[in-house]
Amino acid sequence: MPIKFTHYGIKAHRNTDKVNFTITPFQQTQGQNDFDFNENSMAYVNFSAPKVLYGHNYLPCDKIGFSKVIEIVSTELENIGIETDLKKARVTRLDVNRNILMDHPSSLYSEVLHILPNPSRTKPMEIKQETHTKYWNNKSQEFCIYSKTEEFMAKHGKMKKSDIERIIPAAHVGHVLRLEHKSMKSEKVKSVYKMTNLKDFANEYERVS
């Protein structure tokens, strides 16, 4: 028998320093009394693997580190009363990135960003240009390139200089560009990576990352 619900709402969520957990409500099919599962009636877990592991997202994590991340996130969920086999979860969004150490300060490449072409060959993408950042995006994906060390310093400027230098060598400050690609929907994740659940991504992490 379908479960009957008497309480309605937009969503429920519980966030920690390492994970965001959201439950969206069951949707009622028009003209029916029963509630159906669909894309909008699910539990979503959102996390950044490097942030879970290191407390920041400047450095990448390897395959072993990602396995540790899954353990940490599973424990975080258990601590808020959610028991689940996270590896069976379907990946509905995936962000990947690369840090590129440049010979010259990344600010000198700003003009080059203006002439970079649309990276998508199939669908038009909106283009947004900021001072040292350029975005290309549509509803299913986003590309982005920007100065990572400048972004990091803006977010973590209150850190001790010695702590920052343990993460970013002094010679790299201002010389690192980050390239990011975000698959914003499960269909895009599947079409790009030919995988759907977290277990597959964990097993193929080195290829994906």
JSON list of C-alpha atoms in Angstrom, two decimals:
[
{"chain": "A", "resi": 1, "resn": "MET", "atom": "CA", "xyz": [0.00, 0.00, 0.00]},
{"chain": "A", "resi": 2, "resn": "PRO", "atom": "CA", "xyz": [1.29, 3.49, -0.79]},
{"chain": "A", "resi": 3, "resn": "ILE", "atom": "CA", "xyz": [2.18, 5.56, 2.25]},
{"chain": "A", "resi": 4, "resn": "LYS", "atom": "CA", "xyz": [-0.21, 8.45, 2.88]},
{"chain": "A", "resi": 5, "resn": "PHE", "atom": "CA", "xyz": [1.29, 11.79, 3.89]},
{"chain": "A", "resi": 6, "resn": "THR", "atom": "CA", "xyz": [-0.47, 14.52, 5.82]},
{"chain": "A", "resi": 7, "resn": "HIS", "atom": "CA", "xyz": [2.46, 16.97, 6.02]},
{"chain": "A", "resi": 8, "resn": "TYR", "atom": "CA", "xyz": [3.68, 19.00, 3.09]},
{"chain": "A", "resi": 9, "resn": "GLY", "atom": "CA", "xyz": [6.68, 21.24, 2.50]},
{"chain": "A", "resi": 10, "resn": "ILE", "atom": "CA", "xyz": [9.30, 22.36, 0.03]},
{"chain": "A", "resi": 11, "resn": "LYS", "atom": "CA", "xyz": [12.13, 20.24, 1.42]},
{"chain": "A", "resi": 12, "resn": "ALA", "atom": "CA", "xyz": [13.99, 19.12, 4.53]},
{"chain": "A", "resi": 13, "resn": "HIS", "atom": "CA", "xyz": [17.73, 19.41, 4.96]},
{"chain": "A", "resi": 14, "resn": "ARG", "atom": "CA", "xyz": [20.55, 18.87, 7.41]},
{"chain": "A", "resi": 15, "resn": "ASN", "atom": "CA", "xyz": [24.01, 20.25, 6.76]},
{"chain": "A", "resi": 16, "resn": "THR", "atom": "CA", "xyz": [27.34, 19.64, 8.47]},
{"chain": "A", "resi": 17, "resn": "ASP", "atom": "CA", "xyz": [30.83, 20.97, 7.79]},
{"chain": "A", "resi": 18, "resn": "LYS", "atom": "CA", "xyz": [31.45, 18.05, 5.43]},
{"chain": "A", "resi": 19, "resn": "VAL", "atom": "CA", "xyz": [28.12, 17.15, 3.85]},
{"chain": "A", "resi": 20, "resn": "ASN", "atom": "CA", "xyz": [24.78, 18.64, 2.80]},
{"chain": "A", "resi": 21, "resn": "PHE", "atom": "CA", "xyz": [21.80, 16.29, 3.05]},
{"chain": "A", "resi": 22, "resn": "THR", "atom": "CA", "xyz": [18.46, 17.21, 1.48]},
{"chain": "A", "resi": 23, "resn": "ILE", "atom": "CA", "xyz": [15.13, 15.40, 1.19]},
{"chain": "A", "resi": 24, "resn": "THR", "atom": "CA", "xyz": [12.66, 16.68, -1.36]},
{"chain": "A", "resi": 25, "resn": "PRO", "atom": "CA", "xyz": [8.96, 15.85, -0.89]},
{"chain": "A", "resi": 26, "resn": "PHE", "atom": "CA", "xyz": [6.89, 13.20, -2.59]},
{"chain": "A", "resi": 27, "resn": "GLN", "atom": "CA", "xyz": [5.03, 14.54, -5.59]},
{"chain": "A", "resi": 28, "resn": "GLN", "atom": "CA", "xyz": [1.37, 13.80, -6.11]},
{"chain": "A", "resi": 29, "resn": "THR", "atom": "CA", "xyz": [0.25, 12.97, -9.63]},
{"chain": "A", "resi": 30, "resn": "GLN", "atom": "CA", "xyz": [-2.56, 15.26, -10.70]},
{"chain": "A", "resi": 31, "resn": "GLY", "atom": "CA", "xyz": [-5.95, 13.58, -10.36]},
{"chain": "A", "resi": 32, "resn": "GLN", "atom": "CA", "xyz": [-4.63, 10.72, -8.21]},
{"chain": "A", "resi": 33, "resn": "ASN", "atom": "CA", "xyz": [-4.69, 10.16, -4.48]},
{"chain": "A", "resi": 34, "resn": "ASP", "atom": "CA", "xyz": [-1.47, 8.15, -4.34]},
{"chain": "A", "resi": 35, "resn": "PHE", "atom": "CA", "xyz": [2.02, 9.57, -4.22]},
{"chain": "A", "resi": 36, "resn": "ASP", "atom": "CA", "xyz": [4.58, 8.54, -6.81]},
{"chain": "A", "resi": 37, "resn": "PHE", "atom": "CA", "xyz": [8.36, 8.48, -6.61]},
{"chain": "A", "resi": 38, "resn": "ASN", "atom": "CA", "xyz": [10.05, 10.65, -9.21]},
{"chain": "A", "resi": 39, "resn": "GLU", "atom": "CA", "xyz": [13.16, 12.80, -9.74]},
{"chain": "A", "resi": 40, "resn": "ASN", "atom": "CA", "xyz": [11.88, 15.34, -7.22]},
{"chain": "A", "resi": 41, "resn": "SER", "atom": "CA", "xyz": [11.16, 12.93, -4.36]},
{"chain": "A", "resi": 42, "resn": "MET", "atom": "CA", "xyz": [14.60, 11.79, -3.35]},
{"chain": "A", "resi": 43, "resn": "ALA", "atom": "CA", "xyz": [17.33, 12.22, -0.77]},
{"chain": "A", "resi": 44, "resn": "TYR", "atom": "CA", "xyz": [20.38, 14.08, -2.05]},
{"chain": "A", "resi": 45, "resn": "VAL", "atom": "CA", "xyz": [23.88, 14.05, -0.58]},
{"chain": "A", "resi": 46, "resn": "ASN", "atom": "CA", "xyz": [26.21, 16.82, -1.68]},
{"chain": "A", "resi": 47, "resn": "PHE", "atom": "CA", "xyz": [29.90, 16.99, -0.77]},
{"chain": "A", "resi": 48, "resn": "SER", "atom": "CA", "xyz": [33.30, 18.08, -2.08]},
{"chain": "A", "resi": 49, "resn": "ALA", "atom": "CA", "xyz": [35.78, 15.21, -1.84]},
{"chain": "A", "resi": 50, "resn": "PRO", "atom": "CA", "xyz": [38.87, 17.44, -1.29]},
{"chain": "A", "resi": 51, "resn": "LYS", "atom": "CA", "xyz": [37.05, 19.55, 1.32]},
{"chain": "A", "resi": 52, "resn": "VAL", "atom": "CA", "xyz": [36.00, 16.42, 3.20]},
{"chain": "A", "resi": 53, "resn": "LEU", "atom": "CA", "xyz": [39.58, 15.15, 3.16]},
{"chain": "A", "resi": 54, "resn": "TYR", "atom": "CA", "xyz": [41.61, 18.35, 3.62]},
{"chain": "A", "resi": 55, "resn": "GLY", "atom": "CA", "xyz": [39.19, 21.08, 4.69]},
{"chain": "A", "resi": 56, "resn": "HIS", "atom": "CA", "xyz": [39.71, 22.95, 1.39]},
{"chain": "A", "resi": 57, "resn": "ASN", "atom": "CA", "xyz": [39.44, 22.16, -2.32]},
{"chain": "A", "resi": 58, "resn": "TYR", "atom": "CA", "xyz": [42.82, 23.35, -3.59]},
{"chain": "A", "resi": 59, "resn": "LEU", "atom": "CA", "xyz": [44.52, 19.95, -3.60]},
{"chain": "A", "resi": 60, "resn": "PRO", "atom": "CA", "xyz": [43.09, 16.90, -5.39]},
{"chain": "A", "resi": 61, "resn": "CYS", "atom": "CA", "xyz": [42.54, 13.56, -3.70]},
{"chain": "A", "resi": 62, "resn": "ASP", "atom": "CA", "xyz": [43.56, 10.22, -5.18]},
{"chain": "A", "resi": 63, "resn": "LYS", "atom": "CA", "xyz": [41.64, 6.95, -5.39]},
{"chain": "A", "resi": 64, "resn": "ILE", "atom": "CA", "xyz": [42.60, 5.87, -1.86]},
{"chain": "A", "resi": 65, "resn": "GLY", "atom": "CA", "xyz": [41.64, 9.28, -0.56]},
{"chain": "A", "resi": 66, "resn": "PHE", "atom": "CA", "xyz": [38.27, 9.12, -2.28]},
{"chain": "A", "resi": 67, "resn": "SER", "atom": "CA", "xyz": [37.54, 5.76, -0.60]},
{"chain": "A", "resi": 68, "resn": "LYS", "atom": "CA", "xyz": [38.30, 7.46, 2.70]},
{"chain": "A", "resi": 69, "resn": "VAL", "atom": "CA", "xyz": [35.96, 10.30, 1.74]},
{"chain": "A", "resi": 70, "resn": "ILE", "atom": "CA", "xyz": [33.09, 7.84, 1.21]},
{"chain": "A", "resi": 71, "resn": "GLU", "atom": "CA", "xyz": [33.73, 6.41, 4.68]},
{"chain": "A", "resi": 72, "resn": "ILE", "atom": "CA", "xyz": [33.77, 9.88, 6.26]},
{"chain": "A", "resi": 73, "resn": "VAL", "atom": "CA", "xyz": [30.59, 10.97, 4.47]},
{"chain": "A", "resi": 74, "resn": "SER", "atom": "CA", "xyz": [28.83, 7.72, 5.44]},
{"chain": "A", "resi": 75, "resn": "THR", "atom": "CA", "xyz": [29.78, 8.37, 9.09]},
{"chain": "A", "resi": 76, "resn": "GLU", "atom": "CA", "xyz": [28.53, 11.96, 8.84]},
{"chain": "A", "resi": 77, "resn": "LEU", "atom": "CA", "xyz": [25.19, 10.66, 7.58]},
{"chain": "A", "resi": 78, "resn": "GLU", "atom": "CA", "xyz": [24.98, 8.07, 10.34]},
{"chain": "A", "resi": 79, "resn": "ASN", "atom": "CA", "xyz": [25.63, 10.80, 12.89]},
{"chain": "A", "resi": 80, "resn": "ILE", "atom": "CA", "xyz": [22.53, 12.66, 11.71]},
{"chain": "A", "resi": 81, "resn": "GLY", "atom": "CA", "xyz": [20.43, 9.47, 11.68]},
{"chain": "A", "resi": 82, "resn": "ILE", "atom": "CA", "xyz": [20.77, 8.45, 8.02]},
{"chain": "A", "resi": 83, "resn": "GLU", "atom": "CA", "xyz": [21.84, 4.86, 7.33]},
{"chain": "A", "resi": 84, "resn": "THR", "atom": "CA", "xyz": [22.53, 4.04, 3.69]},
{"chain": "A", "resi": 85, "resn": "ASP", "atom": "CA", "xyz": [24.94, 2.24, 1.38]},
{"chain": "A", "resi": 86, "resn": "LEU", "atom": "CA", "xyz": [26.42, 5.34, -0.22]},
{"chain": "A", "resi": 87, "resn": "LYS", "atom": "CA", "xyz": [28.13, 3.38, -3.00]},
{"chain": "A", "resi": 88, "resn": "LYS", "atom": "CA", "xyz": [24.72, 2.46, -4.40]},
{"chain": "A", "resi": 89, "resn": "ALA", "atom": "CA", "xyz": [23.80, 6.13, -4.77]},
{"chain": "A", "resi": 90, "resn": "ARG", "atom": "CA", "xyz": [23.15, 7.48, -8.26]},
{"chain": "A", "resi": 91, "resn": "VAL", "atom": "CA", "xyz": [25.41, 10.38, -9.17]},
{"chain": "A", "resi": 92, "resn": "THR", "atom": "CA", "xyz": [23.22, 13.26, -10.34]},
{"chain": "A", "resi": 93, "resn": "ARG", "atom": "CA", "xyz": [25.96, 15.91, -10.52]},
{"chain": "A", "resi": 94, "resn": "LEU", "atom": "CA", "xyz": [29.73, 15.72, -10.88]},
{"chain": "A", "resi": 95, "resn": "ASP", "atom": "CA", "xyz": [32.33, 18.49, -10.81]},
{"chain": "A", "resi": 96, "resn": "VAL", "atom": "CA", "xyz": [35.90, 17.78, -11.91]},
{"chain": "A", "resi": 97, "resn": "ASN", "atom": "CA", "xyz": [38.85, 20.16, -12.15]},
{"chain": "A", "resi": 98, "resn": "ARG", "atom": "CA", "xyz": [42.52, 20.59, -12.96]},
{"chain": "A", "resi": 99, "resn": "ASN", "atom": "CA", "xyz": [45.04, 23.05, -11.54]},
{"chain": "A", "resi": 100, "resn": "ILE", "atom": "CA", "xyz": [47.53, 24.29, -14.15]},
{"chain": "A", "resi": 101, "resn": "LEU", "atom": "CA", "xyz": [50.76, 25.95, -13.04]},
{"chain": "A", "resi": 102, "resn": "MET", "atom": "CA", "xyz": [51.49, 28.79, -15.47]},
{"chain": "A", "resi": 103, "resn": "ASP", "atom": "CA", "xyz": [54.87, 30.33, -16.31]},
{"chain": "A", "resi": 104, "resn": "HIS", "atom": "CA", "xyz": [53.51, 33.83, -15.74]},
{"chain": "A", "resi": 105, "resn": "PRO", "atom": "CA", "xyz": [51.00, 35.33, -13.28]},
{"chain": "A", "resi": 106, "resn": "SER", "atom": "CA", "xyz": [47.52, 34.10, -14.10]},
{"chain": "A", "resi": 107, "resn": "SER", "atom": "CA", "xyz": [46.25, 37.68, -14.35]},
{"chain": "A", "resi": 108, "resn": "LEU", "atom": "CA", "xyz": [48.27, 38.08, -17.58]},
{"chain": "A", "resi": 109, "resn": "TYR", "atom": "CA", "xyz": [46.06, 35.45, -19.23]},
{"chain": "A", "resi": 110, "resn": "SER", "atom": "CA", "xyz": [42.84, 37.38, -18.64]},
{"chain": "A", "resi": 111, "resn": "GLU", "atom": "CA", "xyz": [42.82, 38.79, -22.16]},
{"chain": "A", "resi": 112, "resn": "VAL", "atom": "CA", "xyz": [43.22, 35.29, -23.59]},
{"chain": "A", "resi": 113, "resn": "LEU", "atom": "CA", "xyz": [40.06, 34.20, -21.78]},
{"chain": "A", "resi": 114, "resn": "HIS", "atom": "CA", "xyz": [38.07, 36.69, -23.87]},
{"chain": "A", "resi": 115, "resn": "ILE", "atom": "CA", "xyz": [38.87, 34.86, -27.11]},
{"chain": "A", "resi": 116, "resn": "LEU", "atom": "CA", "xyz": [38.40, 31.27, -25.96]},
{"chain": "A", "resi": 117, "resn": "PRO", "atom": "CA", "xyz": [35.65, 29.59, -28.02]},
{"chain": "A", "resi": 118, "resn": "ASN", "atom": "CA", "xyz": [32.49, 27.87, -26.84]},
{"chain": "A", "resi": 119, "resn": "PRO", "atom": "CA", "xyz": [33.66, 24.43, -25.59]},
{"chain": "A", "resi": 120, "resn": "SER", "atom": "CA", "xyz": [30.38, 22.69, -26.42]},
{"chain": "A", "resi": 121, "resn": "ARG", "atom": "CA", "xyz": [29.94, 21.39, -29.97]},
{"chain": "A", "resi": 122, "resn": "THR", "atom": "CA", "xyz": [26.32, 20.32, -29.56]},
{"chain": "A", "resi": 123, "resn": "LYS", "atom": "CA", "xyz": [24.42, 22.91, -27.55]},
{"chain": "A", "resi": 124, "resn": "PRO", "atom": "CA", "xyz": [24.76, 26.69, -27.27]},
{"chain": "A", "resi": 125, "resn": "MET", "atom": "CA", "xyz": [26.18, 27.96, -24.00]},
{"chain": "A", "resi": 126, "resn": "GLU", "atom": "CA", "xyz": [25.82, 31.28, -22.26]},
{"chain": "A", "resi": 127, "resn": "ILE", "atom": "CA", "xyz": [29.12, 33.08, -21.70]},
{"chain": "A", "resi": 128, "resn": "LYS", "atom": "CA", "xyz": [29.92, 35.13, -18.61]},
{"chain": "A", "resi": 129, "resn": "GLN", "atom": "CA", "xyz": [33.17, 37.04, -18.16]},
{"chain": "A", "resi": 130, "resn": "GLU", "atom": "CA", "xyz": [34.40, 38.44, -14.86]},
{"chain": "A", "resi": 131, "resn": "THR", "atom": "CA", "xyz": [37.76, 40.07, -14.07]},
{"chain": "A", "resi": 132, "resn": "HIS", "atom": "CA", "xyz": [39.86, 36.91, -14.08]},
{"chain": "A", "resi": 133, "resn": "THR", "atom": "CA", "xyz": [37.14, 34.31, -14.68]},
{"chain": "A", "resi": 134, "resn": "LYS", "atom": "CA", "xyz": [35.21, 33.02, -17.65]},
{"chain": "A", "resi": 135, "resn": "TYR", "atom": "CA", "xyz": [32.15, 30.76, -17.62]},
{"chain": "A", "resi": 136, "resn": "TRP", "atom": "CA", "xyz": [30.36, 28.81, -20.33]},
{"chain": "A", "resi": 137, "resn": "ASN", "atom": "CA", "xyz": [27.14, 27.16, -19.23]},
{"chain": "A", "resi": 138, "resn": "ASN", "atom": "CA", "xyz": [23.77, 25.76, -20.20]},
{"chain": "A", "resi": 139, "resn": "LYS", "atom": "CA", "xyz": [21.20, 23.74, -18.26]},
{"chain": "A", "resi": 140, "resn": "SER", "atom": "CA", "xyz": [23.23, 20.52, -18.35]},
{"chain": "A", "resi": 141, "resn": "GLN", "atom": "CA", "xyz": [26.86, 21.58, -17.91]},
{"chain": "A", "resi": 142, "resn": "GLU", "atom": "CA", "xyz": [29.27, 24.38, -17.09]},
{"chain": "A", "resi": 143, "resn": "PHE", "atom": "CA", "xyz": [32.89, 25.09, -17.96]},
{"chain": "A", "resi": 144, "resn": "CYS", "atom": "CA", "xyz": [34.90, 27.57, -15.93]},
{"chain": "A", "resi": 145, "resn": "ILE", "atom": "CA", "xyz": [38.49, 28.88, -15.88]},
{"chain": "A", "resi": 146, "resn": "TYR", "atom": "CA", "xyz": [39.89, 31.22, -13.22]},
{"chain": "A", "resi": 147, "resn": "SER", "atom": "CA", "xyz": [42.86, 32.05, -10.98]},
{"chain": "A", "resi": 148, "resn": "LYS", "atom": "CA", "xyz": [42.69, 29.41, -8.27]},
{"chain": "A", "resi": 149, "resn": "THR", "atom": "CA", "xyz": [45.29, 30.87, -5.92]},
{"chain": "A", "resi": 150, "resn": "GLU", "atom": "CA", "xyz": [43.54, 34.26, -5.94]},
{"chain": "A", "resi": 151, "resn": "GLU", "atom": "CA", "xyz": [40.21, 32.56, -5.23]},
{"chain": "A", "resi": 152, "resn": "PHE", "atom": "CA", "xyz": [41.82, 30.51, -2.43]},
{"chain": "A", "resi": 153, "resn": "MET", "atom": "CA", "xyz": [43.44, 33.53, -0.81]},
{"chain": "A", "resi": 154, "resn": "ALA", "atom": "CA", "xyz": [40.14, 35.42, -0.91]},
{"chain": "A", "resi": 155, "resn": "LYS", "atom": "CA", "xyz": [38.40, 32.58, 0.94]},
{"chain": "A", "resi": 156, "resn": "HIS", "atom": "CA", "xyz": [41.22, 31.64, 3.33]},
{"chain": "A", "resi": 157, "resn": "GLY", "atom": "CA", "xyz": [43.06, 34.92, 3.74]},
{"chain": "A", "resi": 158, "resn": "LYS", "atom": "CA", "xyz": [42.78, 34.70, 7.53]},
{"chain": "A", "resi": 159, "resn": "MET", "atom": "CA", "xyz": [44.86, 31.52, 7.62]},
{"chain": "A", "resi": 160, "resn": "LYS", "atom": "CA", "xyz": [48.40, 31.78, 8.93]},
{"chain": "A", "resi": 161, "resn": "LYS", "atom": "CA", "xyz": [51.01, 32.32, 6.23]},
{"chain": "A", "resi": 162, "resn": "SER", "atom": "CA", "xyz": [52.80, 29.12, 7.26]},
{"chain": "A", "resi": 163, "resn": "ASP", "atom": "CA", "xyz": [49.56, 27.13, 6.92]},
{"chain": "A", "resi": 164, "resn": "ILE", "atom": "CA", "xyz": [48.90, 28.57, 3.46]},
{"chain": "A", "resi": 165, "resn": "GLU", "atom": "CA", "xyz": [52.45, 27.76, 2.30]},
{"chain": "A", "resi": 166, "resn": "ARG", "atom": "CA", "xyz": [51.94, 24.14, 3.35]},
{"chain": "A", "resi": 167, "resn": "ILE", "atom": "CA", "xyz": [49.10, 24.02, 0.82]},
{"chain": "A", "resi": 168, "resn": "ILE", "atom": "CA", "xyz": [50.37, 26.39, -1.87]},
{"chain": "A", "resi": 169, "resn": "PRO", "atom": "CA", "xyz": [54.13, 26.84, -2.40]},
{"chain": "A", "resi": 170, "resn": "ALA", "atom": "CA", "xyz": [55.00, 30.55, -2.34]},
{"chain": "A", "resi": 171, "resn": "ALA", "atom": "CA", "xyz": [56.27, 30.40, -5.94]},
{"chain": "A", "resi": 172, "resn": "HIS", "atom": "CA", "xyz": [52.86, 29.14, -7.13]},
{"chain": "A", "resi": 173, "resn": "VAL", "atom": "CA", "xyz": [50.81, 32.00, -5.65]},
{"chain": "A", "resi": 174, "resn": "GLY", "atom": "CA", "xyz": [49.19, 33.90, -8.50]},
{"chain": "A", "resi": 175, "resn": "HIS", "atom": "CA", "xyz": [50.40, 31.39, -11.10]},
{"chain": "A", "resi": 176, "resn": "VAL", "atom": "CA", "xyz": [47.72, 28.69, -10.96]},
{"chain": "A", "resi": 177, "resn": "LEU", "atom": "CA", "xyz": [44.73, 28.57, -13.31]},
{"chain": "A", "resi": 178, "resn": "ARG", "atom": "CA", "xyz": [41.91, 26.16, -12.55]},
{"chain": "A", "resi": 179, "resn": "LEU", "atom": "CA", "xyz": [39.81, 24.50, -15.22]},
{"chain": "A", "resi": 180, "resn": "GLU", "atom": "CA", "xyz": [36.46, 23.11, -14.08]},
{"chain": "A", "resi": 181, "resn": "HIS", "atom": "CA", "xyz": [33.77, 21.08, -15.76]},
{"chain": "A", "resi": 182, "resn": "LYS", "atom": "CA", "xyz": [30.44, 20.56, -14.04]},
{"chain": "A", "resi": 183, "resn": "SER", "atom": "CA", "xyz": [27.93, 17.95, -15.19]},
{"chain": "A", "resi": 184, "resn": "MET", "atom": "CA", "xyz": [24.76, 19.43, -13.74]},
{"chain": "A", "resi": 185, "resn": "LYS", "atom": "CA", "xyz": [22.28, 16.59, -14.42]},
{"chain": "A", "resi": 186, "resn": "SER", "atom": "CA", "xyz": [22.33, 12.82, -14.11]},
{"chain": "A", "resi": 187, "resn": "GLU", "atom": "CA", "xyz": [21.84, 12.43, -17.86]},
{"chain": "A", "resi": 188, "resn": "LYS", "atom": "CA", "xyz": [24.95, 14.51, -18.54]},
{"chain": "A", "resi": 189, "resn": "VAL", "atom": "CA", "xyz": [26.95, 12.55, -15.95]},
{"chain": "A", "resi": 190, "resn": "LYS", "atom": "CA", "xyz": [25.98, 9.31, -17.67]},
{"chain": "A", "resi": 191, "resn": "SER", "atom": "CA", "xyz": [26.68, 10.58, -21.21]},
{"chain": "A", "resi": 192, "resn": "VAL", "atom": "CA", "xyz": [30.11, 11.96, -20.30]},
{"chain": "A", "resi": 193, "resn": "TYR", "atom": "CA", "xyz": [31.41, 9.25, -17.99]},
{"chain": "A", "resi": 194, "resn": "LYS", "atom": "CA", "xyz": [29.31, 6.19, -19.00]},
{"chain": "A", "resi": 195, "resn": "MET", "atom": "CA", "xyz": [28.64, 5.47, -15.32]},
{"chain": "A", "resi": 196, "resn": "THR", "atom": "CA", "xyz": [25.76, 6.17, -12.95]},
{"chain": "A", "resi": 197, "resn": "ASN", "atom": "CA", "xyz": [26.45, 5.02, -9.37]},
{"chain": "A", "resi": 198, "resn": "LEU", "atom": "CA", "xyz": [29.07, 6.08, -6.86]},
{"chain": "A", "resi": 199, "resn": "LYS", "atom": "CA", "xyz": [30.64, 2.61, -6.65]},
{"chain": "A", "resi": 200, "resn": "ASP", "atom": "CA", "xyz": [31.58, 2.76, -10.34]},
{"chain": "A", "resi": 201, "resn": "PHE", "atom": "CA", "xyz": [33.10, 6.21, -9.92]},
{"chain": "A", "resi": 202, "resn": "ALA", "atom": "CA", "xyz": [35.07, 5.04, -6.88]},
{"chain": "A", "resi": 203, "resn": "ASN", "atom": "CA", "xyz": [36.44, 2.07, -8.86]},
{"chain": "A", "resi": 204, "resn": "GLU", "atom": "CA", "xyz": [37.28, 4.24, -11.87]},
{"chain": "A", "resi": 205, "resn": "TYR", "atom": "CA", "xyz": [38.32, 7.31, -9.89]},
{"chain": "A", "resi": 206, "resn": "GLU", "atom": "CA", "xyz": [41.73, 7.78, -11.48]},
{"chain": "A", "resi": 207, "resn": "ARG", "atom": "CA", "xyz": [40.17, 7.79, -14.96]},
{"chain": "A", "resi": 208, "resn": "VAL", "atom": "CA", "xyz": [37.41, 10.19, -14.00]},
{"chain": "A", "resi": 209, "resn": "SER", "atom": "CA", "xyz": [39.51, 12.60, -11.96]}
]
